[in-house]
Coordinates of N, CA, C and O in Angstrom, one line a residue:
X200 N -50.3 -55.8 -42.7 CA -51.3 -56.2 -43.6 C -51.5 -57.7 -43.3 O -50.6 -58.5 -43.4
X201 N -52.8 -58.1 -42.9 CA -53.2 -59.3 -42.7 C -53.5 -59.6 -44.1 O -54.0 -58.9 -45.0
X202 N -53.2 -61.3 -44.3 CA -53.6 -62.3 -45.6 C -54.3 -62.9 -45.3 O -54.2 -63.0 -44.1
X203 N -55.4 -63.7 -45.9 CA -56.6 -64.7 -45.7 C -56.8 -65.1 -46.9 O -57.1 -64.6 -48.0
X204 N -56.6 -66.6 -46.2 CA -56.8 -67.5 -47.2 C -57.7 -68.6 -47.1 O -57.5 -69.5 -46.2
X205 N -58.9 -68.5 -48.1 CA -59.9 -69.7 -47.4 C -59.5 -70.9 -48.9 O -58.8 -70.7 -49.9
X206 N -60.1 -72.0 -48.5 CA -60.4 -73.0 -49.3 C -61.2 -73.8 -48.6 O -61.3 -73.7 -47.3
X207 N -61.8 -74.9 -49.5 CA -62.5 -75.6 -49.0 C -64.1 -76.0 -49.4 O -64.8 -77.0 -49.2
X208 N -64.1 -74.5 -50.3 CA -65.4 -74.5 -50.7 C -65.5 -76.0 -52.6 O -64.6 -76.5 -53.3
X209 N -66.7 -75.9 -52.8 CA -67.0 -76.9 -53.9 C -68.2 -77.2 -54.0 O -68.9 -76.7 -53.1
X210 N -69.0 -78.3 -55.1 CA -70.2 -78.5 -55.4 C -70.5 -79.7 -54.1 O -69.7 -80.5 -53.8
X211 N -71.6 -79.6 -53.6 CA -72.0 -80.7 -53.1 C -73.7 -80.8 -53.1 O -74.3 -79.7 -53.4
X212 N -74.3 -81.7 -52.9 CA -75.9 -82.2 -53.1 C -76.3 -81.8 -51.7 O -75.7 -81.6 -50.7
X213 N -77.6 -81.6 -51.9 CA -78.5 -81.1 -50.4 C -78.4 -82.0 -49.7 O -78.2 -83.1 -50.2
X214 N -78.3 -82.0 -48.2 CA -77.9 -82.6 -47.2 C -76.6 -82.9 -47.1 O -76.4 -83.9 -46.4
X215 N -75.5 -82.5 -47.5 CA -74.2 -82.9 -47.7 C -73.5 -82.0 -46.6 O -74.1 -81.4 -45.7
X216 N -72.1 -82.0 -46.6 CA -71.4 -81.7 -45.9 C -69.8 -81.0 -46.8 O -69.0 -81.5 -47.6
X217 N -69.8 -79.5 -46.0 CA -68.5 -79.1 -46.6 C -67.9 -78.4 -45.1 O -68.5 -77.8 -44.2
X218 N -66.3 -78.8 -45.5 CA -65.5 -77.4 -44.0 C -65.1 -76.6 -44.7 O -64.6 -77.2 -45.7
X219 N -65.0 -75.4 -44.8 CA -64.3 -73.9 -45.0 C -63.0 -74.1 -44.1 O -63.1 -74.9 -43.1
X220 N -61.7 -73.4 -44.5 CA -60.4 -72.8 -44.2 C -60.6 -72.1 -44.2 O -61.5 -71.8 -44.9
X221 N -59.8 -70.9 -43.3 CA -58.9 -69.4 -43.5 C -58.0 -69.6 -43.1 O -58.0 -70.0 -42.0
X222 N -56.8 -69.5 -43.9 CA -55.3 -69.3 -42.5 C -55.4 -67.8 -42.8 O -55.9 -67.2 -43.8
X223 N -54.9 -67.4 -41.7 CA -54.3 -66.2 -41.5 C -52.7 -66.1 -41.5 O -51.9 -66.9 -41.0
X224 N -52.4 -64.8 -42.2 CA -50.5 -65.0 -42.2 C -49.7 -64.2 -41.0 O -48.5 -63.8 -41.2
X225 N -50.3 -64.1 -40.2 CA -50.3 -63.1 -39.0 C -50.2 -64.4 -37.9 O -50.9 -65.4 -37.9
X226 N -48.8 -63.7 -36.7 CA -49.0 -64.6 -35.4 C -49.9 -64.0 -34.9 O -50.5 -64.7 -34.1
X227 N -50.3 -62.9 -35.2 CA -51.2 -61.9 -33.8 C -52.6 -62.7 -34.1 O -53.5 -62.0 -33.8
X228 N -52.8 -63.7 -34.5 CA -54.2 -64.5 -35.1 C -55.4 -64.5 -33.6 O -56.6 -64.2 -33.5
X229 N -54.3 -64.9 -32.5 CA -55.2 -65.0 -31.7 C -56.0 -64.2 -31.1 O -57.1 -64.5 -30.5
X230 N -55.2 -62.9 -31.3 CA -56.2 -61.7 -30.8 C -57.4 -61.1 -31.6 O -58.1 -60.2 -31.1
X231 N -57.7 -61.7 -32.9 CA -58.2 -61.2 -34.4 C -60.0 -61.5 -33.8 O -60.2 -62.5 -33.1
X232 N -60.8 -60.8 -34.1 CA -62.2 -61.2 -33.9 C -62.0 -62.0 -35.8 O -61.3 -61.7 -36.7
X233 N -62.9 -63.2 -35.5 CA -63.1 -63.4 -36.8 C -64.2 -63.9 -37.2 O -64.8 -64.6 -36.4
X234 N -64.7 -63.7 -38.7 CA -65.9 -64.4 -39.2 C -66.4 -64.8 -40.4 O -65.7 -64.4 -41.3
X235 N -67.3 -65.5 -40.8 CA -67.5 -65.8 -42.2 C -68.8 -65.1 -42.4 O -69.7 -64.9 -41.6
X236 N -68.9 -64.4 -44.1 CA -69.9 -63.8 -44.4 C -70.2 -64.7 -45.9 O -69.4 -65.6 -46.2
X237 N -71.2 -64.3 -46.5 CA -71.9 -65.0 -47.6 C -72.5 -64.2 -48.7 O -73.6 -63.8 -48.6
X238 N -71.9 -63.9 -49.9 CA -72.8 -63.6 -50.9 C -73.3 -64.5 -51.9 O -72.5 -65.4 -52.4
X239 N -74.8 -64.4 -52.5 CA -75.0 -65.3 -53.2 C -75.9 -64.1 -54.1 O -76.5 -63.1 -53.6
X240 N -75.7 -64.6 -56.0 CA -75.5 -63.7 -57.0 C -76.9 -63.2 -56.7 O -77.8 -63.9 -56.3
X241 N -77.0 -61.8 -56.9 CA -78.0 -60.7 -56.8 C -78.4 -60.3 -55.4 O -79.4 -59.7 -55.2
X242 N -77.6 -60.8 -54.3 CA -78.2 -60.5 -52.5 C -77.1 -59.6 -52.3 O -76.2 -59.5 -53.2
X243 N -77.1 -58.9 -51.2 CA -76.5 -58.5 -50.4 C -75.4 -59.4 -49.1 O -75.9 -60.1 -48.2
X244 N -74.2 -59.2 -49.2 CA -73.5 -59.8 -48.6 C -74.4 -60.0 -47.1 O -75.1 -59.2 -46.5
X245 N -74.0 -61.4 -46.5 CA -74.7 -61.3 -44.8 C -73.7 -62.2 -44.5 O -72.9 -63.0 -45.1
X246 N -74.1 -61.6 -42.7 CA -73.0 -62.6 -42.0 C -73.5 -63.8 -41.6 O -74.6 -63.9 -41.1
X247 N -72.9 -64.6 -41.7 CA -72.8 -66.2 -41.5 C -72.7 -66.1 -40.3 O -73.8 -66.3 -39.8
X248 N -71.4 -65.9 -39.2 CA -70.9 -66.4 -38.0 C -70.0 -65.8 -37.5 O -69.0 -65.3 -38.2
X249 N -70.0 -65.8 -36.5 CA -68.4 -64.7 -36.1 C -67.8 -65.8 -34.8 O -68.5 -66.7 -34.4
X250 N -66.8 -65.7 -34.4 CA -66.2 -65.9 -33.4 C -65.2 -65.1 -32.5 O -64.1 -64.8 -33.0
X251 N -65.5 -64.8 -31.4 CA -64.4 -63.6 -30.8 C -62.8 -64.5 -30.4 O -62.3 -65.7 -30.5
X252 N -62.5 -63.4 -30.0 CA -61.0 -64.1 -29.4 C -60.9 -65.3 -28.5 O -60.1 -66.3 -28.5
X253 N -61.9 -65.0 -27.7 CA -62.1 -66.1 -26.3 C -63.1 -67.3 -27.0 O -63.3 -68.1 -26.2
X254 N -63.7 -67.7 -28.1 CA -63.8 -68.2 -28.6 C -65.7 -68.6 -28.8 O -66.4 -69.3 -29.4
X255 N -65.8 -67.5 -27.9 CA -67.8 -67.0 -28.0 C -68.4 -67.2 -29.2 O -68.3 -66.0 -29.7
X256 N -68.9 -67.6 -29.7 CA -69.7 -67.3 -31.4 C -71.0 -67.3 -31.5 O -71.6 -67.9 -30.6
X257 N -71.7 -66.7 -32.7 CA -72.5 -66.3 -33.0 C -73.1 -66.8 -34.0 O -72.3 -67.3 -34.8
X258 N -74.1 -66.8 -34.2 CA -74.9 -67.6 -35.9 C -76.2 -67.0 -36.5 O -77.3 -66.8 -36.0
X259 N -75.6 -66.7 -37.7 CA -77.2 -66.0 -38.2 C -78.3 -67.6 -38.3 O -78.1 -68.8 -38.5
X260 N -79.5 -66.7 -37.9 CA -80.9 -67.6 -37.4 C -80.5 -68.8 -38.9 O -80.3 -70.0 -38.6
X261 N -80.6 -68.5 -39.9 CA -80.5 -69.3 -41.2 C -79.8 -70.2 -41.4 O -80.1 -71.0 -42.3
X262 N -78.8 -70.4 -40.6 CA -77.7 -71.5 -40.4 C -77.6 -71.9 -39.0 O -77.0 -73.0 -39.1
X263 N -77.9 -71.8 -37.9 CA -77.8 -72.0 -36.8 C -79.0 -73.2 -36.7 O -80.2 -73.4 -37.0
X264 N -77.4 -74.2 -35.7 CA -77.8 -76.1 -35.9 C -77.6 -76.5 -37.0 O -78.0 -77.6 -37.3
X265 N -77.1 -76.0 -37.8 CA -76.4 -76.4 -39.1 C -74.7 -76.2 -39.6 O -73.9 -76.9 -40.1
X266 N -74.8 -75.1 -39.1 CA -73.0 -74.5 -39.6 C -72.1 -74.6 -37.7 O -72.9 -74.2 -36.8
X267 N -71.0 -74.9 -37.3 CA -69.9 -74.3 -37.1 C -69.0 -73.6 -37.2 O -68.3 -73.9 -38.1
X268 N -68.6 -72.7 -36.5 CA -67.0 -72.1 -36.6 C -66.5 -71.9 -35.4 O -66.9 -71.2 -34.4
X269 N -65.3 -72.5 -35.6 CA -64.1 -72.7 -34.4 C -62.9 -72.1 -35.6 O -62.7 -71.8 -36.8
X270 N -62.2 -71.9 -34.0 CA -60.7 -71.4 -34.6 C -59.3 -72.3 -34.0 O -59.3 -72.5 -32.8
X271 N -58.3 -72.8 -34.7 CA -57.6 -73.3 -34.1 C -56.2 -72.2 -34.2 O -55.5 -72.1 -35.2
X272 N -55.9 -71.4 -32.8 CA -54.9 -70.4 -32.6 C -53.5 -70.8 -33.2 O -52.6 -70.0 -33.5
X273 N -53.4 -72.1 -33.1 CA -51.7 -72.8 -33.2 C -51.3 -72.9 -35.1 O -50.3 -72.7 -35.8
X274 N -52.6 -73.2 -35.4 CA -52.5 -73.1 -36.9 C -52.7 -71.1 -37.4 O -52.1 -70.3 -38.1
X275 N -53.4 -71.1 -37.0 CA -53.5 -69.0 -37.6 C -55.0 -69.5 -38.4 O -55.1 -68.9 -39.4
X276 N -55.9 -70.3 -38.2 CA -57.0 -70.9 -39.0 C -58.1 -70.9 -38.0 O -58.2 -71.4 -36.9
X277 N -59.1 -70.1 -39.0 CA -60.8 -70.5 -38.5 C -61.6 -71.2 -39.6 O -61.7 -71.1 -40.8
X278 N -62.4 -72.2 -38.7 CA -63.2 -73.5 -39.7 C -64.8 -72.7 -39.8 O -65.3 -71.9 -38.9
X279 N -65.2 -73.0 -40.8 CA -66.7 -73.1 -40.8 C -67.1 -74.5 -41.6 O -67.0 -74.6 -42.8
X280 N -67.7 -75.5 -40.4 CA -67.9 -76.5 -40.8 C -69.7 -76.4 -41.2 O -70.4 -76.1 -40.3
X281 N -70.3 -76.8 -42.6 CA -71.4 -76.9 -42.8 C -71.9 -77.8 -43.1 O -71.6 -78.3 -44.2
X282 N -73.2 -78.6 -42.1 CA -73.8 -79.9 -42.5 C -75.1 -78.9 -42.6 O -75.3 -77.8 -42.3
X283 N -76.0 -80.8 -43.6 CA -77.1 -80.3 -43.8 C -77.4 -79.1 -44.9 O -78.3 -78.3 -44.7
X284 N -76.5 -79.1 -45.9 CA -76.2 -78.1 -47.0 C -77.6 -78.3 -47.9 O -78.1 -79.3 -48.3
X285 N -78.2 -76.5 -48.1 CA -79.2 -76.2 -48.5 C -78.9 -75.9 -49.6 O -77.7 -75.6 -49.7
X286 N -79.8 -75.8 -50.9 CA -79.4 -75.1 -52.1 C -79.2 -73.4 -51.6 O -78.1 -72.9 -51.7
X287 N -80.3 -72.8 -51.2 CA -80.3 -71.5 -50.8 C -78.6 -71.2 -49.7 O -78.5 -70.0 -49.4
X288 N -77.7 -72.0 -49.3 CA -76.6 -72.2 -49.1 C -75.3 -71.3 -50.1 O -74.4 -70.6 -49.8
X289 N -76.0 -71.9 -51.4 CA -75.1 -71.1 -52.5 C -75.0 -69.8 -52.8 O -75.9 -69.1 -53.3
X290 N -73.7 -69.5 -52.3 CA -72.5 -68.2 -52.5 C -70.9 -68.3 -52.5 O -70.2 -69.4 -52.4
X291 N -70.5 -67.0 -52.5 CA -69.0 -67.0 -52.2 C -68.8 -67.0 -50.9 O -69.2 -65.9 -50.4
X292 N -68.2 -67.9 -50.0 CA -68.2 -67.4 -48.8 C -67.1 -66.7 -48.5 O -66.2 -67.5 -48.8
X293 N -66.6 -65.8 -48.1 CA -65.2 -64.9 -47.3 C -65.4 -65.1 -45.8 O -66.4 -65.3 -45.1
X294 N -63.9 -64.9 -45.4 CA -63.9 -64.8 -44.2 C -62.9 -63.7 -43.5 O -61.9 -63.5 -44.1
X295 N -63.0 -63.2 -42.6 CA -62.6 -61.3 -42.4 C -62.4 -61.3 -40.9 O -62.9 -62.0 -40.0
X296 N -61.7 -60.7 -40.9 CA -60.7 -60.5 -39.5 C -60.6 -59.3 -39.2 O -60.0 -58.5 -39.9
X297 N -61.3 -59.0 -37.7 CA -61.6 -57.6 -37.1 C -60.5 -57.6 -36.3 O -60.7 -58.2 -35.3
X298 N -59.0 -56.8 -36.5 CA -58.4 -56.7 -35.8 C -58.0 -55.4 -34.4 O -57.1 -55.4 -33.5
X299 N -59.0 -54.3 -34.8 CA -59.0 -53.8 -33.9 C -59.9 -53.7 -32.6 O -61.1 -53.7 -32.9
X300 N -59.6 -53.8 -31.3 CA -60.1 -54.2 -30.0 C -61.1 -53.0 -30.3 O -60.9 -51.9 -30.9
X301 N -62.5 -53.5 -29.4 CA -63.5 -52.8 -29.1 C -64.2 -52.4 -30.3 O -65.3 -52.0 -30.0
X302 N -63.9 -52.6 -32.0 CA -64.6 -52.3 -32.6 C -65.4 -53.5 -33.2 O -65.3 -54.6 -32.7
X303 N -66.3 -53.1 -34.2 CA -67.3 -53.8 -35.0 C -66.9 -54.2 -35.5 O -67.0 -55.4 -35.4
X304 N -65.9 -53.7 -36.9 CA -65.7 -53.4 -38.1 C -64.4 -54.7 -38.5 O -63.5 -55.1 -37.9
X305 N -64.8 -54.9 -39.9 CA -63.8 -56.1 -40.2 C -63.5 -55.5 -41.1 O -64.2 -55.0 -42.0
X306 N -61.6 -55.6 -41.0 CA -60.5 -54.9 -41.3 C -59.8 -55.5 -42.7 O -59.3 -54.9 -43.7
X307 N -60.0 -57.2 -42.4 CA -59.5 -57.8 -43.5 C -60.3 -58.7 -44.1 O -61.1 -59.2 -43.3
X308 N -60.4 -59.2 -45.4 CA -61.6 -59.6 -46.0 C -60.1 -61.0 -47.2 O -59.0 -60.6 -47.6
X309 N -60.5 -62.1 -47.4 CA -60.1 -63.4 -48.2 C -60.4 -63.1 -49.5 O -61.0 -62.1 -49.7
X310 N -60.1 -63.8 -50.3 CA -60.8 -63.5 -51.7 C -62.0 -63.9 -52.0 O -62.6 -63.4 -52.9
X311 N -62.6 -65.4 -51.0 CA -64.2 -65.6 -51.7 C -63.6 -66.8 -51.8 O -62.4 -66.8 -52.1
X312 N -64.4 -68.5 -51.4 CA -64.4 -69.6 -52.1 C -65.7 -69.7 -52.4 O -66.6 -69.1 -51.8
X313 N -66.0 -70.6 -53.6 CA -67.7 -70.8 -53.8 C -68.2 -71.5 -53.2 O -67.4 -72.0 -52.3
X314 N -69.4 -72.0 -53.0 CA -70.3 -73.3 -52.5 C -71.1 -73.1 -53.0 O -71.7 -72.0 -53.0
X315 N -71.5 -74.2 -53.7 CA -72.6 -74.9 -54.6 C -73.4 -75.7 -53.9 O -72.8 -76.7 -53.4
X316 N -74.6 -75.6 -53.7 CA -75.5 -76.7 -53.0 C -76.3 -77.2 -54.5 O -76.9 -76.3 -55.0
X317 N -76.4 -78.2 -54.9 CA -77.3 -78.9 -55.8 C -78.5 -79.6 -55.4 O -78.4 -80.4 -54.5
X318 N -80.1 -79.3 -56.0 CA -80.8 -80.1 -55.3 C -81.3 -81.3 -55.7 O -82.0 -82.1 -55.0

């Protein structure tokens, strides 16, 4: 059983800047596909960003040139760094860890930190 734990999330003003945490409680971290997803009240969860093992990532069009995510293997932690914070920004963000090779599917899911963008 993988654990995930984000923090990091909080209120901040448009154009501001917040980093996301996950540790992971698992050594096997480095092999984990991982990513951040986003609900905000009445949408459908979407994905933010992923990053694979080798360290490839991906960005939904909405955030991309705005958000980061890196992982640092030695801590068991992936960042999502966001500048340039939009109101339309605000949700819970989670972050989920696809641990089985060759699939899609993310296996383990955090509890949710918030982010507040104010305009």
């Amino acid at each position: 059983q993988v654990q995930l734990v984000e923090s990091g999330g909080g209120l901040v003003q448009a154009g501001g800047s917040l980093r996301l945490s996950c540790a992971a409680s698992e050594r096997t971290f480095s092999s984990y596909r991982m990513a951040w997803f986003r609900q905000a009240p009445g949408k459908e969860r979407e994905l933010v960003a992923t990053i694979s093992r080798g360290g490839s990532t991906y960005y939904a069009d909405s955030v991309k040139g705005r958000f980061t995510i890196s992982r640092d293997n030695a801590k068991n932690t992936v960042y999502l760094q966001m500048n340039s914070l939009k109101p339309e920004d605000t949700a819970v963000y989670y972050c989920a860890a696809g641990v089985v090779p060759g699939s899609s599917r993310y296996d383990y899911w955090g509890q949710g930190t918030q982010v507040t963008v104010s305009s």
